[in-house]
Coordinates of C-alpha atoms in Angstrom, one line a residue:
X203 CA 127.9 112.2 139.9
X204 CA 124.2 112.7 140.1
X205 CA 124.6 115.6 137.2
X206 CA 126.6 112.9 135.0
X207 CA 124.3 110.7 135.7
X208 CA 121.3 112.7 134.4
X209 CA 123.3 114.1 131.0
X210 CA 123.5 110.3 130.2
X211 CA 120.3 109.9 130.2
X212 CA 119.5 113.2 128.8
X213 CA 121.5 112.1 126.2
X214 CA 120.4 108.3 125.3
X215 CA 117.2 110.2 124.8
X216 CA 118.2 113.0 122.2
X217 CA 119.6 109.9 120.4
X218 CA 116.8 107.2 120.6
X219 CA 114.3 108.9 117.7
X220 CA 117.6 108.0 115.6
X221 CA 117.7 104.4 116.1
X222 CA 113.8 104.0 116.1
X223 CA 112.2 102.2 113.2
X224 CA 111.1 104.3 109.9
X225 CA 107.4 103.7 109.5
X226 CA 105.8 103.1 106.3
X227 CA 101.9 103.9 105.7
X228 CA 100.0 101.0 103.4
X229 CA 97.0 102.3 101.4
X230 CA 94.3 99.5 101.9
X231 CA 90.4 99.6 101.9
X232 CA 87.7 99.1 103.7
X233 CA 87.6 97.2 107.0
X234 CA 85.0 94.8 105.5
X235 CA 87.4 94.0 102.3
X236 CA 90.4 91.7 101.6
X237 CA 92.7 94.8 101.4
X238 CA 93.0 96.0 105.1
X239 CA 93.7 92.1 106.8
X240 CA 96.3 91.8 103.9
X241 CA 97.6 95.3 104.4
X242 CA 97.6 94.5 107.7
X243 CA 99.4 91.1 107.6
X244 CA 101.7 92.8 105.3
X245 CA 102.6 95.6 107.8
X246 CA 103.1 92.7 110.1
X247 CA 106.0 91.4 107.9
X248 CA 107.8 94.3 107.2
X249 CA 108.2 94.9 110.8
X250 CA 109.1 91.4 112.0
X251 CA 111.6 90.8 109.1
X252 CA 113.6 94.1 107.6
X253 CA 115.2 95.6 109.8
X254 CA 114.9 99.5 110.4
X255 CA 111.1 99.8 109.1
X256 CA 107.8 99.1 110.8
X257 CA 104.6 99.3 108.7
X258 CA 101.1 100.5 109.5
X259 CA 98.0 99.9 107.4
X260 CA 95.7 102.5 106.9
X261 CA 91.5 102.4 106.2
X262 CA 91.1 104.4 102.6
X263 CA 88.4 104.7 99.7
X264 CA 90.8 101.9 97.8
X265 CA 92.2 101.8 94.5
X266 CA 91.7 105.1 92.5
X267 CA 92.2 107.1 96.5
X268 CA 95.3 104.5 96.7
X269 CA 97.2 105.7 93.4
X270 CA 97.0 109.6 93.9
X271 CA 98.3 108.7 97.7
X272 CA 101.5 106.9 96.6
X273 CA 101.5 109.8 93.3
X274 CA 101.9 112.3 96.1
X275 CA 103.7 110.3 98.6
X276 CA 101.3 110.0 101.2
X277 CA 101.6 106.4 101.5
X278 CA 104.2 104.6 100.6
X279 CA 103.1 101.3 99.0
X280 CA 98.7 100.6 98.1
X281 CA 96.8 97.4 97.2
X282 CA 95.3 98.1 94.0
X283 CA 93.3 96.7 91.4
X284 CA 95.1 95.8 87.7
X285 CA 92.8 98.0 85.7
X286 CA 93.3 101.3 87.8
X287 CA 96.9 100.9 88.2
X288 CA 97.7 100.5 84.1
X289 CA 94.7 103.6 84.0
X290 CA 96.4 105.6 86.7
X291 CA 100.6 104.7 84.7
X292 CA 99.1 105.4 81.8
X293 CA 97.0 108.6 81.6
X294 CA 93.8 107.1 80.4
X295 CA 90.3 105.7 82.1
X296 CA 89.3 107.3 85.2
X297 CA 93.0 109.0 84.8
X298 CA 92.4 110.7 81.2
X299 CA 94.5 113.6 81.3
X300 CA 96.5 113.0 84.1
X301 CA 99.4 110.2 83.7
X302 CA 100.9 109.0 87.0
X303 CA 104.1 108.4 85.8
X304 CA 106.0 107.5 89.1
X305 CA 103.9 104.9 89.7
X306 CA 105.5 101.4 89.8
X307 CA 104.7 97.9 90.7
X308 CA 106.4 95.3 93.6
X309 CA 104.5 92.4 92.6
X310 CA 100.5 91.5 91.8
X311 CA 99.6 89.5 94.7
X312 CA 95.9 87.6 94.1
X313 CA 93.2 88.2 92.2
X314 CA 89.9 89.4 92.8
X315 CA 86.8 87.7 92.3
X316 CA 83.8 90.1 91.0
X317 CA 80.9 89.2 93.7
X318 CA 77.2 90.1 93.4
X319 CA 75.1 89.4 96.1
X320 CA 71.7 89.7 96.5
X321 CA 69.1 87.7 99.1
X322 CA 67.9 84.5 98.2
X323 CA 64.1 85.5 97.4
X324 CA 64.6 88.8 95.7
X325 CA 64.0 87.1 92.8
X326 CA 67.6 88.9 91.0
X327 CA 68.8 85.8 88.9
X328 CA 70.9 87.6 86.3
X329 CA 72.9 90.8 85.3
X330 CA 69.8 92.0 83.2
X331 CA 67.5 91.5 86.4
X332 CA 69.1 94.4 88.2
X333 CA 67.1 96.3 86.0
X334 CA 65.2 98.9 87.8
X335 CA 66.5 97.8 91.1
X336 CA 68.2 99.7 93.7
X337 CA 72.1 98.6 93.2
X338 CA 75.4 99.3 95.5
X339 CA 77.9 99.2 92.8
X340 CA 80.9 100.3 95.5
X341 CA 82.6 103.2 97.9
X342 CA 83.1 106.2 95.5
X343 CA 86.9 106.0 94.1
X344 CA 87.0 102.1 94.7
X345 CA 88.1 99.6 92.5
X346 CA 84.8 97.9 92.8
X347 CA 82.9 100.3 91.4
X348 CA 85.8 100.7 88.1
X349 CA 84.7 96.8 87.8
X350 CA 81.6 97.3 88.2
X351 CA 80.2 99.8 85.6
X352 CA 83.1 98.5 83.3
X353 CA 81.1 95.1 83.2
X354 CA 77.6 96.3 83.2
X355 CA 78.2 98.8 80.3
X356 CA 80.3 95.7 78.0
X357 CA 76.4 93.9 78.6
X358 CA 74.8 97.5 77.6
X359 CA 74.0 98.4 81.1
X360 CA 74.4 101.5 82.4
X361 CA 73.5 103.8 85.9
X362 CA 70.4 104.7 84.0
X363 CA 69.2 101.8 84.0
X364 CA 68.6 101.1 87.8
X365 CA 69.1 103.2 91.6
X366 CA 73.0 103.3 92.0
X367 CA 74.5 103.4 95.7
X368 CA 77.8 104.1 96.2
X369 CA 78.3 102.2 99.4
X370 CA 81.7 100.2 100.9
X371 CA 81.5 96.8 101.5
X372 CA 80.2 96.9 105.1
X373 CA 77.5 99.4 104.0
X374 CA 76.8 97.0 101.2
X375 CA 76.1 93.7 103.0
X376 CA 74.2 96.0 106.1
X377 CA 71.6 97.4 103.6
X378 CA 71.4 94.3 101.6
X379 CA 70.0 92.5 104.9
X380 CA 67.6 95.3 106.5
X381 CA 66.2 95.6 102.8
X382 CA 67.6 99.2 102.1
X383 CA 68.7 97.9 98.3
X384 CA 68.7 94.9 96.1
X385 CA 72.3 93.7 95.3
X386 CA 75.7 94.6 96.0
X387 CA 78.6 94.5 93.8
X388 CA 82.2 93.3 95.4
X389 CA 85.3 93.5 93.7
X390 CA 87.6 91.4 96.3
X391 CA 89.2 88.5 96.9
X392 CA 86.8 85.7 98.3
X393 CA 85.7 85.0 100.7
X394 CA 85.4 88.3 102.6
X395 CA 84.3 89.3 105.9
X396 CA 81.3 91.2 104.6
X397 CA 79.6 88.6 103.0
X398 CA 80.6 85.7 105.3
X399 CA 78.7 87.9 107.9
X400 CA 75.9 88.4 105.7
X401 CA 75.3 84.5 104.9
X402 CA 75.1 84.2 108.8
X403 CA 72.2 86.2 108.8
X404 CA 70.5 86.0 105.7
X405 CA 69.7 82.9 103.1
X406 CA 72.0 85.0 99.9
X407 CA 72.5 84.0 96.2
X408 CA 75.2 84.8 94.0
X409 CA 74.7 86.1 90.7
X410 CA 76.8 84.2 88.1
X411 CA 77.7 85.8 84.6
X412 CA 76.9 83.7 81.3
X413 CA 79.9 82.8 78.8
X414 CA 78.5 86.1 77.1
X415 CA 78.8 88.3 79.7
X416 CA 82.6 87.3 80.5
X417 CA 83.1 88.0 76.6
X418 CA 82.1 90.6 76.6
X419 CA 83.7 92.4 79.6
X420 CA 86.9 90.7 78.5
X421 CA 86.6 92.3 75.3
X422 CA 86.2 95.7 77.0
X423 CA 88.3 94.9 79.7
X424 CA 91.5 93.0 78.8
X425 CA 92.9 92.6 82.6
X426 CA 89.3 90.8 83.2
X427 CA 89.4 86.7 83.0
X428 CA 86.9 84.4 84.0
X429 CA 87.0 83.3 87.5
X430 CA 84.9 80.4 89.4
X431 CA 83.6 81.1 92.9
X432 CA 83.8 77.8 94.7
X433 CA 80.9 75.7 96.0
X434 CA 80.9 76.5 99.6
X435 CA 82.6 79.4 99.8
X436 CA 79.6 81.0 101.7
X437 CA 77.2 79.6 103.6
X438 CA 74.2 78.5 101.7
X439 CA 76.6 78.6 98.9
X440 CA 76.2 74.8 97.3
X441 CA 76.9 75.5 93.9
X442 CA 79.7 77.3 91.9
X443 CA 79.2 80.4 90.1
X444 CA 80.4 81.8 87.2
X445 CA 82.2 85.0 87.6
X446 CA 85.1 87.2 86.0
X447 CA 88.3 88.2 88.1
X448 CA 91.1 90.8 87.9
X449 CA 94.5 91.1 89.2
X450 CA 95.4 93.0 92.6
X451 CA 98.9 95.1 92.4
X452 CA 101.0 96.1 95.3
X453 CA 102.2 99.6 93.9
X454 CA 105.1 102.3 95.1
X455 CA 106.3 105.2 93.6
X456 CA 109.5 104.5 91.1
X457 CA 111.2 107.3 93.8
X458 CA 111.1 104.5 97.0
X459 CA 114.8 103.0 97.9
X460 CA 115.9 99.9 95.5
X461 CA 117.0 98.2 98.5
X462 CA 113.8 98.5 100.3
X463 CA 111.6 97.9 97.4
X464 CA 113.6 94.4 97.3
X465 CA 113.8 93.4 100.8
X466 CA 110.0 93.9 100.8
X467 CA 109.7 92.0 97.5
X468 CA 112.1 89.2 98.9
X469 CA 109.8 89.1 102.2
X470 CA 106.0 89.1 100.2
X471 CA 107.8 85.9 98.8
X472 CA 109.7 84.3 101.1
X473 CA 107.4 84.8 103.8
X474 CA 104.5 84.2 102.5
X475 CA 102.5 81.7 104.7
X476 CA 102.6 83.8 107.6
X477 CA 100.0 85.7 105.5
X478 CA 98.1 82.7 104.5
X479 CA 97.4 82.5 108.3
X480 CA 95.8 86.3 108.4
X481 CA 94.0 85.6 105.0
X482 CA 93.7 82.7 102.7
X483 CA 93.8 85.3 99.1
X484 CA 97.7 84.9 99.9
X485 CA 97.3 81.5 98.6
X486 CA 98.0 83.2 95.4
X487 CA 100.7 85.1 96.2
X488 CA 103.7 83.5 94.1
X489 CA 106.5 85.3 91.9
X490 CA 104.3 83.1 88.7
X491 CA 101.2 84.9 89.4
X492 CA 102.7 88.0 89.8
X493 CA 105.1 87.6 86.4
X494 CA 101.9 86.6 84.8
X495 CA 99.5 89.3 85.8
X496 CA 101.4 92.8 86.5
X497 CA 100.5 95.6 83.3
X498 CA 102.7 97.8 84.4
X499 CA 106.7 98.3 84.8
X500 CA 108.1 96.7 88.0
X501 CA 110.2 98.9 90.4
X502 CA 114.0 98.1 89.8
X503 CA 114.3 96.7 93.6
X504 CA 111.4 93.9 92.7
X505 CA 112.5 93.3 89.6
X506 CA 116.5 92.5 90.9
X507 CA 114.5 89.9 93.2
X508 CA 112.3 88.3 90.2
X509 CA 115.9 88.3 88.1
X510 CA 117.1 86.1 91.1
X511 CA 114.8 83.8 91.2
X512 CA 114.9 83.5 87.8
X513 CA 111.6 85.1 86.4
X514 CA 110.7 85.9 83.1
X515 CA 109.6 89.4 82.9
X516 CA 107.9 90.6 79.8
X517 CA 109.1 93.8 78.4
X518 CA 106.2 95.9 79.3
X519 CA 107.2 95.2 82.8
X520 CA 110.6 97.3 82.6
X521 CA 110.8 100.2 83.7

């Protein structure tokens, strides 16, 4: 009885790694960004509402990193931003020579808000004044730093011009307040951890961009639009500054399952204020932004979900 008893369980083990839950891997960012919390609150969905998958966000260089780790398949879905993903499908930009054709889009999920910080009494009121100034312009590979030399160089700007750093967000906002450099660019959805932390410490500004300026970057940019930063978003904040934004895109390879590119689709949707409670960017996760703003082809399983709701997808968003 004893030996029975001990090949059952010898058994219910061999077999319980077949009924455990398939886990998928989310390209984020940095810890001090908007990616990783909605990466994480993401993760948190998949697991409580499809059944057979957990999810697990994981800490990366962001969006250029993020689209050679779903091209290779070692993630399975990344947060990225609009520009890099239509560079990275179509073989131009940053990705000139190298067309990531597999990659494919679930949804574009909020936009991003192009933030330059600098202290209160550096004396930086303008995109020309960083000028001979010591500048973070972003982690090497980010998003941030696309945005960021794609907008200095539309205003006739360029690294030449002043000390670029290439630090992430939390590097940014730490050497902003011990005095290591002068401004920081972000390229994230507001308001973010880095530079909520900073206003608590430090009395910041926030550089705003003239009519001009957004002109000019959308001219050079097309996925660029103006975007407003809202009085009291940080504090010491009391005004509302100019800014441009761009579109973030929750990307998979075209060779992920139709079913579970839907059910997570369905989910982002459906679910949606249980990320509003991890991060308010989610506010702007609806199936209008995300018809609106996507540049490249939707994966078959997200677009059967937007075809059910009734969405109108544009042509360049079919596979």
């Amino acid at each position: 009885m004893r030996a029975l008893k001990y090949a059952a369980a010898a058994s219910l083990l061999a077999v319980a790694p077949l009924a455990s839950a398939q886990q998928l891997s989310i390209a984020t960012g940095g810890t001090g960004g908007t990616y990783y919390p909605y990466g994480g609150g993401l993760a948190e969905l998949i697991g409580n509402h499809i059944e057979g998958y957990d999810a697990v966000a994981e800490v990366t260089g962001a969006s250029v990193e993020n689209m050679g780790l779903v091209w290779r398949g070692d993630s399975d879905l990344a947060l990225a931003l609009a520009d890099t993903v239509y560079q990275a499908h179509n073989g131009t930009g940053d990705f000139e020579g190298r067309e990531l054709e597999n990659i494919r889009a679930l949804a574009s999920i909020y936009p991003n808000a192009v933030q330059i910080v600098t202290l209160a009494d550096s004396g930086i009121e303008s995109l020309a004044d960083l000028e001979g100034k010591t500048v973070s312009v972003g982690a090497p590979g980010s998003g941030t730093e696309l945005n960021a030399r794609a907008l200095l160089e539309a205003n006739g700007i360029t690294y030449e011009d002043f000390d670029p750093r290439r630090l992430n967000f939390n590097e940014t906002a730490d050497a902003i307040r011990d005095g290591d450099i002068d401004a920081g660019f972000w390229s994230v959805g507001p308001p973010t951890s880095s530079i909520m932390n900073l206003a608590t410490t430090r009395d910041i500004r926030l550089i705003g961009l003239s009519q001009e300026e957004i002109d000019k970057a959308k001219e050079a940019e097309p996925v660029f639009a103006a975007y407003k930063l809202k009085a009291g978003l940080y504090e010491g904040m009391d005004e509302a500054v100019q800014s441009i934004g761009i579109p973030n895109v929750l990307a998979v390879s075209s060779e992920m399952d139709e079913e579970l590119a839907y059910q997570i689709t369905k989910v982002l949707f459906e679910q949606t204020d249980e990320l509003i409670a991890i991060h308010p960017a989610a506010n702007d996760t609806t199936v209008e932004f995300s018809v609106e703003s996507t540049p490249v082809p939707f994966h078959p399983g997200a677009l059967r979900y937007y075809e059910e709701v009734g969405a109108e997808i544009a042509d360049h968003q079919r596979p």
